[in-house]
Amino acid sequence: MIHHVIDASATASHSFGVELVVPRPAAEQRLSLPVWIPGSYLVREFARHLSGLVAEQDGRAVPLRQLDKASWVAHCSGQGDLVLRYRVYAFDVSVRAAFLDADRGFFNGTGVCLRVEGREHEPHALRLSGLPADWDVATTLAAEPGAAAHAFIAPDYDELVDHPVELGRFWRGRFDAAGVPHEFVVAHALPDFDGAALLADTKRICETEIAFWHGRDGKAPFDNYLFLLNAVDEGRGGLEHRASTALVVPRRDLPRRAPAVAATTAKAEVSDGHVDLLGLIAHEYFHAWNVKRLKPRDFAPLDYTRENYTELLWFFEGFTSYYDDLLVLRSGLVDAPRYLKLVAKTMSAVAAMPGRAVQSVAASSFDAWVKYYRADENTPNATVSYYAKGSLVALAFDLTLRSEGHGSLDDVMRRIWTASGGGPIEEADITAALESVGRRSYAAEIATWVHGTDELPLEALLACFGIAIERQPATLAQRLGVRVSESALTGVKVTHVLRGGAGERFGLSAGDELLGVGDWRLRRLDDAQRLLLDAGVTVPLLMARDQRIVTLAIDASALAGNETGSLQLRRAESASAEARALGEAWFAG
């Protein structure tokens, strides 16, 4: 058995000490650290945080030779245990790597546990040491039978690194969903955090999703499940694992206990931030089926040494993004108008990306390794999100299937699960499930919606369900075709210039600081609304570019016809009874 010991005593230096014991090593024993973590499609070079690697065997130093950025070979002699020791710097507050300070510890095995090449399929033990006396531990790793506290075992390396570990002083609560024990751990919440409300909401989401996949009497594909949530001032993210998820959210978005004052009869509206939290919980939990078990055939097996390419993230991330908010609706935690607001937000975001006419969602999936996680000022012009547009592709398929009267995307998802046995799939399996449920070929839709860049026919499809699209008046930024950041310190700064927009024609560039319009100082872009839109003439725009003062001539009349604003969805009062019934069935599932 391979043994890892993780020492958490060096909280002040934010570093874990690691000891790895390899019985019966090969004469030239290779070891490596993953360069990425499954679920986050970017080479993150975890080895940059590893230092001080030494090795010994039978009390004698073992020569180590580094082969590349993340792998080494130990030159062993005899059959004595190979013992390696090293340190891992841990000060990444995200869900992807490792963190350690005086209050909290967290790690994913991909960032701290060297892989013993050729021995990955053997059992792996992990033991924690050096924990402060009042720290607790939360993980879904199985406890090692007969071992001391904080000792765990996994059947292989893949399993070892797919169970994140939370350390420290944290709140924890438990509930059962469809007979399965669930646990929620929250670190760094505010004192008025309402844990009971969080558990109740999460339980409803979990029961809804288990029923979605397996029916009301079905059984989840895991024996227990753990939510690990770190509450921060700013930041949001989640990463799925086979029986757990790690979440980072702003602490203000957690449910709060009502103040001890006279209660009012009106129920407070759920904040947008809390709705985002519910959607994040639903998204990562849905991944326990759709990417951790159903997965691209390209990911079977995983290669930890390099990029793992697939064109299917539009399905695994995009379809999951479609179902997260829809299942929050079906859980009864938001109403239909709030759900339609979320759909409209996604539609508006995709419509505001000129890159949707450049890149398909299949290409976006394949290019995730070099584009999605490396956004820059040109990203909206050259790419489309496989999350956002992928969710709209799912919406288009769901509404198409329902309008044709032969089932729904829900049926397709369950058909894929059953046909694959909850295992690896490829695009042909998705196509076959669509055809089986819809009773016709959907090859044309796959070619156009997934591999093409044409607009999705959502307006016509939504109308069949009694849903109308309303276009809001365009903001000045939308009329200019720019995105800006605004603050008291930096003023108005252009972050993106959208392809084909007025701002590009006028000569604006990312990084330009907008100082004034005509004779007026500019502190917010909206301050220029009347000056630019009502003048009907050419107006000088004063700005700073690379510390130089530049003046651009803005033809105000060229902005008047640009009416591309955000979208809103509402139930159409003129919708037929049939359309309203279809809409209700879509919402209810």
Coordinates of C-alpha atoms in Angstrom, one line a residue:
M1 CA 0.0 0.0 0.0
I2 CA 1.2 3.5 -0.9
H3 CA 1.2 5.8 2.2
H4 CA 0.9 9.6 2.3
V5 CA 1.3 11.6 5.6
I6 CA 0.2 15.2 5.4
D7 CA 1.5 17.4 8.2
A8 CA -0.4 20.6 8.8
S9 CA 1.6 22.1 11.7
A10 CA 3.4 24.8 9.7
T11 CA 0.4 27.2 9.5
A12 CA 2.5 30.3 9.8
S13 CA 4.5 29.4 6.6
H14 CA 1.3 28.2 4.8
S15 CA 2.9 24.9 3.8
F16 CA 2.0 21.3 4.2
G17 CA 4.8 18.8 4.9
V18 CA 4.3 15.6 3.0
E19 CA 5.9 12.1 3.6
L20 CA 5.4 9.5 0.9
V21 CA 6.3 5.8 1.6
V22 CA 6.5 3.5 -1.4
P23 CA 7.1 -0.2 -0.6
R24 CA 9.0 -2.3 -3.0
P25 CA 10.0 0.6 -5.4
A26 CA 11.2 0.0 -8.9
A27 CA 14.9 0.4 -9.5
E28 CA 14.1 3.6 -11.5
Q29 CA 11.0 4.7 -9.7
R30 CA 9.2 7.5 -11.4
L31 CA 7.0 10.0 -9.5
S32 CA 5.0 12.9 -10.7
L33 CA 2.5 15.5 -9.6
P34 CA -0.6 16.2 -11.7
V35 CA -0.5 19.4 -13.8
W36 CA -4.3 19.9 -13.6
I37 CA -7.3 19.0 -11.5
P38 CA -10.3 17.2 -13.2
G39 CA -13.2 19.6 -13.6
S40 CA -11.0 22.7 -14.1
Y41 CA -9.7 22.6 -17.6
L42 CA -6.4 24.5 -17.4
V43 CA -2.8 23.3 -16.8
R44 CA -2.2 24.8 -13.4
E45 CA 1.4 23.6 -12.8
F46 CA 0.9 22.5 -9.2
A47 CA 4.5 21.4 -9.0
R48 CA 5.5 25.1 -8.8
H49 CA 4.5 24.9 -5.1
L50 CA 6.5 21.8 -4.4
S51 CA 10.0 22.3 -2.8
G52 CA 12.6 20.5 -0.8
L53 CA 12.1 17.0 -2.3
V54 CA 14.4 14.4 -0.8
A55 CA 14.4 10.6 -0.8
E56 CA 15.9 7.8 1.3
Q57 CA 15.9 4.0 1.4
D58 CA 17.0 2.0 4.4
G59 CA 18.3 5.2 6.0
R60 CA 20.5 6.1 3.0
A61 CA 19.9 9.0 0.7
V62 CA 18.5 8.1 -2.7
P63 CA 19.5 10.1 -5.8
L64 CA 16.7 12.0 -7.4
R65 CA 16.7 13.3 -11.0
Q66 CA 14.1 15.7 -12.2
L67 CA 12.8 14.7 -15.7
D68 CA 10.5 17.6 -16.5
K69 CA 8.4 20.3 -14.8
A70 CA 6.4 17.8 -12.7
S71 CA 8.1 14.4 -12.6
W72 CA 11.2 12.8 -11.0
V73 CA 12.9 9.5 -11.0
A74 CA 14.4 7.9 -7.8
H75 CA 17.4 5.6 -8.3
C76 CA 16.6 2.9 -5.8
S77 CA 18.6 -0.2 -4.7
G78 CA 17.0 -3.2 -3.0
Q79 CA 13.5 -3.7 -1.8
G80 CA 13.4 -1.4 1.2
D81 CA 10.7 1.2 1.4
L82 CA 11.3 4.4 -0.6
V83 CA 10.6 7.4 1.6
L84 CA 10.2 10.8 0.1
R85 CA 9.7 14.1 1.9
Y86 CA 8.8 17.5 0.5
R87 CA 6.8 20.6 1.2
V88 CA 3.8 22.1 -0.6
Y89 CA 3.2 25.9 -0.4
A90 CA -0.6 26.3 0.3
F91 CA -2.0 29.7 0.0
D92 CA -4.6 29.4 -2.7
V93 CA -8.1 30.2 -1.5
S94 CA -9.8 28.7 -4.6
V95 CA -11.4 25.3 -4.8
R96 CA -8.6 23.9 -7.0
A97 CA -5.4 23.7 -5.0
A98 CA -4.4 23.9 -1.3
F99 CA -4.6 26.4 1.6
L100 CA -3.3 26.6 5.1
D101 CA -3.2 29.3 7.8
A102 CA -3.8 29.5 11.5
D103 CA -7.6 29.3 11.0
R104 CA -8.2 26.8 8.2
G105 CA -6.7 24.2 6.0
F106 CA -7.8 22.7 2.7
F107 CA -6.3 20.6 0.0
N108 CA -7.0 18.5 -3.1
G109 CA -4.8 15.5 -3.5
T110 CA -3.8 16.6 -7.0
G111 CA -1.8 19.4 -5.6
V112 CA -0.1 17.6 -2.7
C113 CA 0.1 13.9 -3.4
L114 CA 2.8 12.7 -5.7
R115 CA 1.7 9.9 -8.1
V116 CA 3.8 6.7 -8.0
E117 CA 3.9 5.8 -11.6
G118 CA 3.0 2.2 -12.4
R119 CA 1.4 1.8 -8.9
E120 CA -1.7 4.0 -9.4
H121 CA -4.1 1.1 -9.1
E122 CA -2.9 0.0 -5.7
P123 CA -4.6 1.1 -2.4
H124 CA -3.4 4.4 -1.1
A125 CA -3.5 5.5 2.6
L126 CA -3.5 9.1 3.8
R127 CA -3.0 10.2 7.3
L128 CA -3.1 13.7 8.7
S129 CA -0.7 14.9 11.4
G130 CA 0.2 18.1 13.2
L131 CA -3.4 19.4 13.4
P132 CA -4.0 22.1 16.1
A133 CA -5.9 20.6 19.0
D134 CA -9.2 22.2 18.3
W135 CA -9.3 21.5 14.5
D136 CA -11.8 19.3 12.9
V137 CA -11.6 17.3 9.6
A138 CA -14.2 16.8 6.9
T139 CA -13.8 14.6 3.9
T140 CA -15.5 11.7 2.1
L141 CA -12.4 9.6 2.0
A142 CA -13.1 6.3 3.8
A143 CA -11.6 5.9 7.3
E144 CA -8.8 3.3 7.4
P145 CA -10.2 0.3 9.4
G146 CA -8.5 -0.1 12.7
A147 CA -6.3 3.0 12.3
A148 CA -6.1 6.1 14.5
A149 CA -8.1 9.2 13.9
H150 CA -7.6 11.2 10.7
A151 CA -6.4 8.1 8.8
F152 CA -8.0 7.3 5.5
I153 CA -7.8 4.8 2.7
A154 CA -8.6 4.8 -1.1
P155 CA -8.6 1.9 -3.5
D156 CA -6.4 3.8 -6.0
Y157 CA -4.8 7.1 -6.8
D158 CA -7.8 8.4 -8.8
E159 CA -10.0 7.9 -5.7
L160 CA -7.4 9.4 -3.4
V161 CA -7.3 12.7 -5.2
D162 CA -11.0 13.0 -5.8
H163 CA -12.0 13.7 -2.2
P164 CA -10.9 17.2 -1.0
V165 CA -10.1 17.6 2.7
E166 CA -11.3 20.5 4.9
L167 CA -9.4 21.3 8.1
G168 CA -10.1 23.8 10.9
R169 CA -12.8 25.2 13.0
F170 CA -16.0 25.2 11.0
W171 CA -19.8 24.8 11.3
R172 CA -21.2 21.5 10.2
G173 CA -24.7 20.2 9.7
R174 CA -26.3 17.0 8.4
F175 CA -29.5 15.8 6.6
D176 CA -30.7 12.8 4.7
A177 CA -31.9 13.1 1.1
A178 CA -33.6 10.1 -0.4
G179 CA -32.1 7.9 2.3
V180 CA -28.6 9.1 1.7
P181 CA -26.6 10.9 4.4
H182 CA -25.5 14.4 3.4
E183 CA -23.2 16.8 5.3
F184 CA -22.6 20.5 4.9
V185 CA -19.5 22.2 6.3
V186 CA -19.1 26.0 6.3
A187 CA -16.0 27.9 7.2
H188 CA -15.8 31.6 8.0
A189 CA -19.5 32.4 8.0
L190 CA -20.9 35.5 9.7
P191 CA -22.3 35.1 13.2
D192 CA -25.9 35.4 12.0
F193 CA -25.5 32.6 9.4
D194 CA -28.6 30.4 9.4
G195 CA -27.3 26.9 9.0
A196 CA -30.8 25.3 9.4
A197 CA -32.1 27.3 6.4
L198 CA -29.1 26.3 4.3
L199 CA -29.6 22.6 5.1
A200 CA -33.3 22.8 4.4
D201 CA -32.8 24.5 1.0
T202 CA -30.0 22.1 0.0
K203 CA -32.0 19.0 1.1
R204 CA -34.8 20.1 -1.3
I205 CA -32.3 20.5 -4.2
C206 CA -30.7 17.2 -3.5
E207 CA -34.0 15.3 -3.3
T208 CA -35.2 17.0 -6.5
E209 CA -32.0 16.0 -8.4
I210 CA -32.0 12.4 -7.1
A211 CA -35.6 12.1 -8.3
F212 CA -34.7 13.7 -11.6
W213 CA -32.2 10.9 -12.3
H214 CA -33.7 7.9 -10.6
G215 CA -37.4 8.6 -9.8
R216 CA -39.0 9.2 -6.4
D217 CA -37.9 5.9 -5.1
G218 CA -34.5 5.8 -6.8
K219 CA -31.1 5.5 -5.1
A220 CA -28.2 7.9 -5.6
P221 CA -24.9 6.5 -7.0
F222 CA -23.0 7.5 -3.8
D223 CA -23.4 6.3 -0.2
N224 CA -22.9 9.7 1.3
Y225 CA -22.2 13.3 0.1
L226 CA -20.3 16.3 1.5
F227 CA -20.6 20.0 0.7
L228 CA -17.4 22.0 1.7
L229 CA -18.1 25.7 1.6
N230 CA -15.6 28.4 2.4
A231 CA -17.3 31.8 2.9
V232 CA -15.1 34.8 1.8
D233 CA -15.6 38.5 1.3
E234 CA -15.5 38.3 -2.5
G235 CA -15.2 35.3 -4.8
R236 CA -17.3 32.5 -6.2
G237 CA -16.5 29.1 -7.5
G238 CA -17.2 25.4 -7.2
L239 CA -15.5 22.1 -8.2
E240 CA -17.2 18.8 -8.4
H241 CA -16.0 15.5 -7.0
R242 CA -17.5 12.0 -7.0
A243 CA -19.0 12.3 -3.5
S244 CA -18.5 15.9 -2.6
T245 CA -18.0 19.4 -3.8
A246 CA -15.8 22.3 -2.8
L247 CA -17.5 25.8 -2.9
V248 CA -16.3 29.4 -2.4
V249 CA -19.0 32.0 -2.1
P250 CA -19.3 35.6 -0.7
R251 CA -20.4 35.2 3.0
R252 CA -23.1 37.8 2.4
D253 CA -24.9 35.3 0.2
L254 CA -25.4 32.7 2.9
P255 CA -28.9 32.7 4.5
R256 CA -29.1 34.8 7.7
R257 CA -31.2 34.5 10.8
A258 CA -33.9 37.1 11.1
P259 CA -33.1 39.8 13.7
A260 CA -34.7 39.4 17.1
V261 CA -37.3 42.2 16.5
A262 CA -40.9 42.3 15.8
A263 CA -41.6 40.1 12.8
T264 CA -43.3 41.6 9.7
T265 CA -45.9 39.9 7.8
A266 CA -44.1 40.4 4.4
K267 CA -41.6 37.8 3.5
A268 CA -38.2 39.2 2.5
E269 CA -37.3 38.6 -1.2
V270 CA -34.5 36.2 -1.7
S271 CA -31.4 38.1 -2.8
D272 CA -29.8 37.6 -6.2
G273 CA -26.6 36.4 -4.4
H274 CA -28.5 33.7 -2.5
V275 CA -30.2 32.6 -5.6
D276 CA -26.7 32.3 -7.2
L277 CA -25.6 30.2 -4.2
L278 CA -28.6 27.8 -4.7
G279 CA -27.7 27.5 -8.4
L280 CA -24.1 26.8 -7.6
I281 CA -25.1 24.0 -5.1
A282 CA -27.5 22.6 -7.7
H283 CA -24.8 22.8 -10.4
E284 CA -22.1 21.0 -8.5
Y285 CA -24.4 18.4 -7.2
F286 CA -25.7 17.6 -10.7
H287 CA -22.1 17.0 -11.7
A288 CA -22.1 13.9 -9.4
W289 CA -24.0 12.3 -12.3
N290 CA -23.1 14.5 -15.3
V291 CA -19.2 14.5 -15.5
K292 CA -18.1 12.4 -12.5
R293 CA -19.9 9.3 -13.7
L294 CA -21.2 10.1 -17.1
K295 CA -18.0 11.6 -18.6
P296 CA -16.4 12.1 -22.0
R297 CA -14.9 8.9 -23.3
D298 CA -11.8 11.0 -23.8
F299 CA -11.4 11.2 -20.0
A300 CA -11.3 7.4 -19.5
P301 CA -8.7 7.1 -18.2
L302 CA -7.6 10.5 -17.1
D303 CA -4.1 11.7 -18.0
Y304 CA -2.7 13.9 -15.2
T305 CA 0.4 14.9 -17.1
R306 CA -1.2 17.0 -19.9
E307 CA -4.3 18.5 -21.3
N308 CA -7.2 16.1 -21.8
Y309 CA -9.1 17.3 -24.8
T310 CA -12.8 16.9 -25.5
E311 CA -15.5 18.6 -27.6
L312 CA -18.2 17.7 -25.1
L313 CA -18.0 20.4 -22.4
W314 CA -21.0 22.0 -24.0
F315 CA -22.9 18.9 -22.8
F316 CA -21.2 18.3 -19.4
E317 CA -20.9 21.9 -18.3
G318 CA -23.5 23.6 -20.5
F319 CA -26.4 21.1 -19.9
T320 CA -25.5 21.1 -16.2
S321 CA -25.7 24.9 -16.3
Y322 CA -29.2 24.6 -17.9
Y323 CA -30.5 22.2 -15.2
D324 CA -29.0 24.0 -12.2
D325 CA -31.4 26.9 -12.1
L326 CA -34.3 24.8 -13.6
L327 CA -34.0 22.3 -10.7
V328 CA -33.8 25.1 -8.2
L329 CA -37.2 26.2 -9.7
R330 CA -38.6 22.7 -9.5
S331 CA -37.4 22.5 -5.9
G332 CA -39.7 25.3 -5.1
L333 CA -37.0 27.7 -4.0
V334 CA -37.6 30.3 -6.7
D335 CA -40.7 31.0 -8.7
A336 CA -41.2 31.0 -12.5
P337 CA -40.6 34.8 -13.0
R338 CA -37.3 34.6 -11.1
Y339 CA -36.3 31.6 -13.2
L340 CA -37.1 33.4 -16.4
K341 CA -35.0 36.3 -15.2
L342 CA -32.0 33.9 -14.8
V343 CA -32.6 32.5 -18.3
A344 CA -32.8 36.0 -19.7
K345 CA -29.6 36.9 -18.1
T346 CA -27.8 34.0 -19.8
M347 CA -29.4 34.9 -23.1
S348 CA -28.3 38.5 -22.8
A349 CA -24.7 37.5 -21.9
V350 CA -24.4 35.3 -25.0
A351 CA -26.0 37.9 -27.2
A352 CA -23.4 40.4 -26.0
M353 CA -20.5 38.2 -27.2
P354 CA -19.6 38.8 -30.8
G355 CA -17.5 35.6 -30.5
R356 CA -20.7 33.5 -30.7
A357 CA -20.5 34.1 -34.5
V358 CA -16.8 33.0 -34.5
Q359 CA -16.6 29.9 -32.3
S360 CA -19.0 27.0 -31.9
V361 CA -19.6 25.4 -28.5
A362 CA -17.8 22.3 -29.6
A363 CA -14.7 24.3 -30.5
S364 CA -15.1 26.3 -27.3
S365 CA -15.0 23.0 -25.4
F366 CA -11.9 21.8 -27.1
D367 CA -10.1 25.2 -26.7
A368 CA -11.0 25.5 -22.9
W369 CA -7.4 24.7 -22.0
V370 CA -6.0 27.8 -23.7
K371 CA -9.0 30.2 -23.9
Y372 CA -11.8 29.8 -21.3
Y373 CA -9.6 30.2 -18.2
R374 CA -7.3 32.8 -19.8
A375 CA -9.8 35.5 -20.7
D376 CA -8.4 38.8 -22.0
E377 CA -9.7 42.0 -23.6
N378 CA -10.4 40.0 -26.9
T379 CA -12.2 37.1 -25.3
P380 CA -15.8 38.4 -26.1
N381 CA -14.8 38.8 -29.7
A382 CA -13.2 35.5 -30.3
T383 CA -15.0 33.0 -28.1
V384 CA -18.3 31.8 -26.7
S385 CA -18.8 30.2 -23.3
Y386 CA -19.6 26.5 -23.4
Y387 CA -21.3 27.1 -20.0
A388 CA -23.6 29.9 -21.1
K389 CA -24.3 29.0 -24.8
G390 CA -24.2 25.3 -23.9
S391 CA -27.1 25.9 -21.4
L392 CA -29.0 27.6 -24.2
V393 CA -28.4 24.7 -26.5
A394 CA -29.9 22.5 -23.8
L395 CA -32.9 24.9 -23.6
A396 CA -33.4 24.7 -27.3
F397 CA -33.3 20.9 -27.3
D398 CA -35.7 20.7 -24.3
L399 CA -38.2 23.1 -25.8
T400 CA -38.0 21.4 -29.2
L401 CA -38.6 18.0 -27.8
R402 CA -41.5 19.2 -25.7
S403 CA -43.1 21.1 -28.5
E404 CA -42.9 18.1 -30.8
G405 CA -44.7 16.0 -28.1
H406 CA -42.3 13.2 -27.8
G407 CA -40.7 13.7 -24.4
S408 CA -38.2 16.1 -23.0
L409 CA -34.5 16.6 -22.4
D410 CA -35.1 15.1 -19.0
D411 CA -35.9 11.8 -20.7
V412 CA -32.8 12.2 -22.9
M413 CA -30.6 12.6 -19.9
R414 CA -32.0 9.6 -18.2
R415 CA -31.8 7.6 -21.4
I416 CA -28.1 8.4 -21.7
W417 CA -27.5 7.4 -18.0
T418 CA -29.3 4.1 -18.5
A419 CA -27.7 3.2 -21.9
S420 CA -24.2 4.0 -20.7
G421 CA -24.6 2.4 -17.2
G422 CA -23.5 5.8 -15.8
G423 CA -20.2 5.6 -17.6
P424 CA -18.1 7.2 -20.4
I425 CA -20.0 8.5 -23.4
E426 CA -19.3 10.3 -26.7
E427 CA -21.3 12.6 -29.0
A428 CA -22.9 9.6 -30.8
D429 CA -24.5 8.5 -27.5
I430 CA -26.1 11.9 -27.0
T431 CA -27.3 11.9 -30.6
A432 CA -28.8 8.4 -30.2
A433 CA -30.6 9.3 -27.0
L434 CA -32.1 12.4 -28.7
E435 CA -33.3 10.3 -31.6
S436 CA -34.7 7.6 -29.4
V437 CA -36.7 10.1 -27.3
G438 CA -37.7 12.5 -30.1
R439 CA -38.4 9.8 -32.7
R440 CA -36.4 11.6 -35.4
S441 CA -32.9 12.5 -36.2
Y442 CA -31.5 15.6 -34.6
A443 CA -28.3 15.6 -36.7
A444 CA -29.2 18.9 -38.3
E445 CA -29.6 20.6 -34.9
I446 CA -26.3 19.1 -33.6
A447 CA -24.5 20.3 -36.7
T448 CA -26.0 23.8 -36.5
W449 CA -26.4 24.4 -32.7
V450 CA -23.3 22.6 -31.5
H451 CA -20.8 22.6 -34.3
G452 CA -22.0 25.8 -36.0
T453 CA -22.4 29.4 -35.1
D454 CA -25.9 30.2 -36.2
E455 CA -28.3 31.9 -33.8
L456 CA -30.4 29.5 -31.7
P457 CA -34.2 29.8 -32.5
L458 CA -35.1 30.6 -28.9
E459 CA -37.6 33.3 -29.5
A460 CA -39.8 31.1 -31.6
L461 CA -39.4 28.2 -29.3
L462 CA -40.2 30.2 -26.2
A463 CA -43.3 31.6 -27.9
C464 CA -44.6 28.1 -28.1
F465 CA -44.5 27.9 -24.3
G466 CA -46.2 31.3 -23.8
I467 CA -43.0 33.1 -23.1
A468 CA -42.3 36.5 -24.8
I469 CA -38.9 38.2 -25.1
E470 CA -38.7 41.9 -24.3
R471 CA -35.7 43.9 -25.4
Q472 CA -34.7 46.6 -22.9
P473 CA -33.3 50.0 -24.0
A474 CA -29.6 49.8 -24.7
T475 CA -27.2 51.4 -22.2
L476 CA -24.6 53.8 -23.5
A477 CA -22.0 51.0 -23.1
Q478 CA -24.1 48.7 -25.2
R479 CA -24.6 51.4 -27.8
L480 CA -20.8 52.1 -27.9
G481 CA -20.1 48.3 -28.0
V482 CA -17.7 48.5 -25.0
R483 CA -17.4 47.2 -21.5
V484 CA -16.0 49.4 -18.8
S485 CA -14.9 49.3 -15.2
E486 CA -15.8 52.3 -13.0
S487 CA -14.3 53.3 -9.6
A488 CA -13.6 56.4 -7.6
L489 CA -9.8 55.8 -8.0
T490 CA -9.5 54.8 -11.7
G491 CA -12.5 56.6 -13.1
V492 CA -14.0 55.1 -16.3
K493 CA -11.7 52.5 -18.0
V494 CA -12.5 50.5 -21.1
T495 CA -11.9 46.8 -20.5
H496 CA -13.3 45.4 -23.8
V497 CA -14.1 46.8 -27.2
L498 CA -16.6 44.5 -29.0
R499 CA -16.0 43.6 -32.6
G500 CA -18.1 45.5 -35.1
G501 CA -19.3 48.1 -32.5
A502 CA -19.3 51.8 -32.6
G503 CA -16.5 52.0 -30.1
E504 CA -14.2 50.0 -32.5
R505 CA -15.1 52.3 -35.4
F506 CA -14.4 55.4 -33.3
G507 CA -11.0 54.0 -32.3
L508 CA -11.4 53.1 -28.7
S509 CA -9.1 50.4 -27.3
A510 CA -9.0 48.3 -24.1
G511 CA -7.2 50.2 -21.4
D512 CA -8.3 53.6 -22.4
E513 CA -9.3 55.8 -19.5
L514 CA -12.3 58.0 -20.4
L515 CA -11.8 61.5 -18.9
G516 CA -14.4 63.8 -20.4
V517 CA -17.0 64.5 -23.1
G518 CA -17.0 67.9 -24.7
D519 CA -16.5 70.4 -21.9
W520 CA -17.7 68.0 -19.1
R521 CA -15.6 65.8 -16.8
L522 CA -16.6 62.1 -16.9
R523 CA -16.8 60.2 -13.7
R524 CA -19.3 57.5 -14.8
L525 CA -20.1 56.4 -18.3
D526 CA -23.8 57.1 -17.7
D527 CA -22.8 60.8 -17.2
A528 CA -22.2 61.0 -20.9
Q529 CA -25.6 59.6 -21.9
R530 CA -27.4 62.9 -22.6
L531 CA -24.2 64.5 -24.0
L532 CA -23.7 61.8 -26.6
L533 CA -27.2 60.7 -27.4
D534 CA -29.0 64.0 -27.4
A535 CA -26.4 66.2 -29.1
G536 CA -26.8 64.6 -32.6
V537 CA -23.4 66.0 -33.6
T538 CA -19.8 65.1 -33.4
V539 CA -18.6 65.3 -29.8
P540 CA -14.9 65.2 -28.6
L541 CA -14.1 62.4 -26.2
L542 CA -11.1 63.1 -24.0
M543 CA -9.2 60.1 -22.7
A544 CA -5.8 58.9 -21.4
R545 CA -4.0 56.2 -23.3
D546 CA -0.6 55.0 -22.0
Q547 CA -0.3 58.3 -20.1
R548 CA -0.9 60.3 -23.3
I549 CA -4.0 62.5 -23.6
V550 CA -5.9 61.6 -26.7
T551 CA -9.1 63.1 -28.2
L552 CA -11.5 61.0 -30.3
A553 CA -14.3 62.4 -32.4
I554 CA -17.6 60.6 -31.4
D555 CA -20.4 60.9 -34.0
A556 CA -23.4 60.9 -31.6
S557 CA -25.8 60.3 -34.5
A558 CA -24.1 56.9 -35.1
L559 CA -25.2 55.7 -31.7
A560 CA -28.9 56.4 -32.0
G561 CA -29.6 53.3 -34.1
N562 CA -27.8 50.8 -31.9
E563 CA -30.7 49.4 -29.9
T564 CA -29.0 46.2 -28.7
G565 CA -30.1 46.0 -25.0
S566 CA -30.5 43.3 -22.4
L567 CA -33.4 40.8 -22.7
Q568 CA -36.2 40.1 -20.4
L569 CA -38.6 37.1 -20.5
R570 CA -42.2 37.2 -19.3
R571 CA -45.3 35.1 -19.7
A572 CA -47.2 36.5 -22.6
E573 CA -50.8 37.5 -21.7
S574 CA -51.9 36.6 -25.3
A575 CA -50.5 33.1 -25.1
S576 CA -52.9 30.3 -25.9
A577 CA -54.1 27.8 -23.3
E578 CA -52.0 25.1 -25.1
A579 CA -48.8 27.3 -24.8
R580 CA -49.5 28.1 -21.2
A581 CA -49.9 24.4 -20.5
L582 CA -46.6 23.6 -22.2
G583 CA -44.9 26.2 -20.1
E584 CA -46.3 24.9 -16.9
A585 CA -45.2 21.3 -17.8
W586 CA -41.7 22.6 -18.6
F587 CA -41.4 24.3 -15.3
A588 CA -42.8 21.4 -13.3
G589 CA -40.7 18.7 -15.0

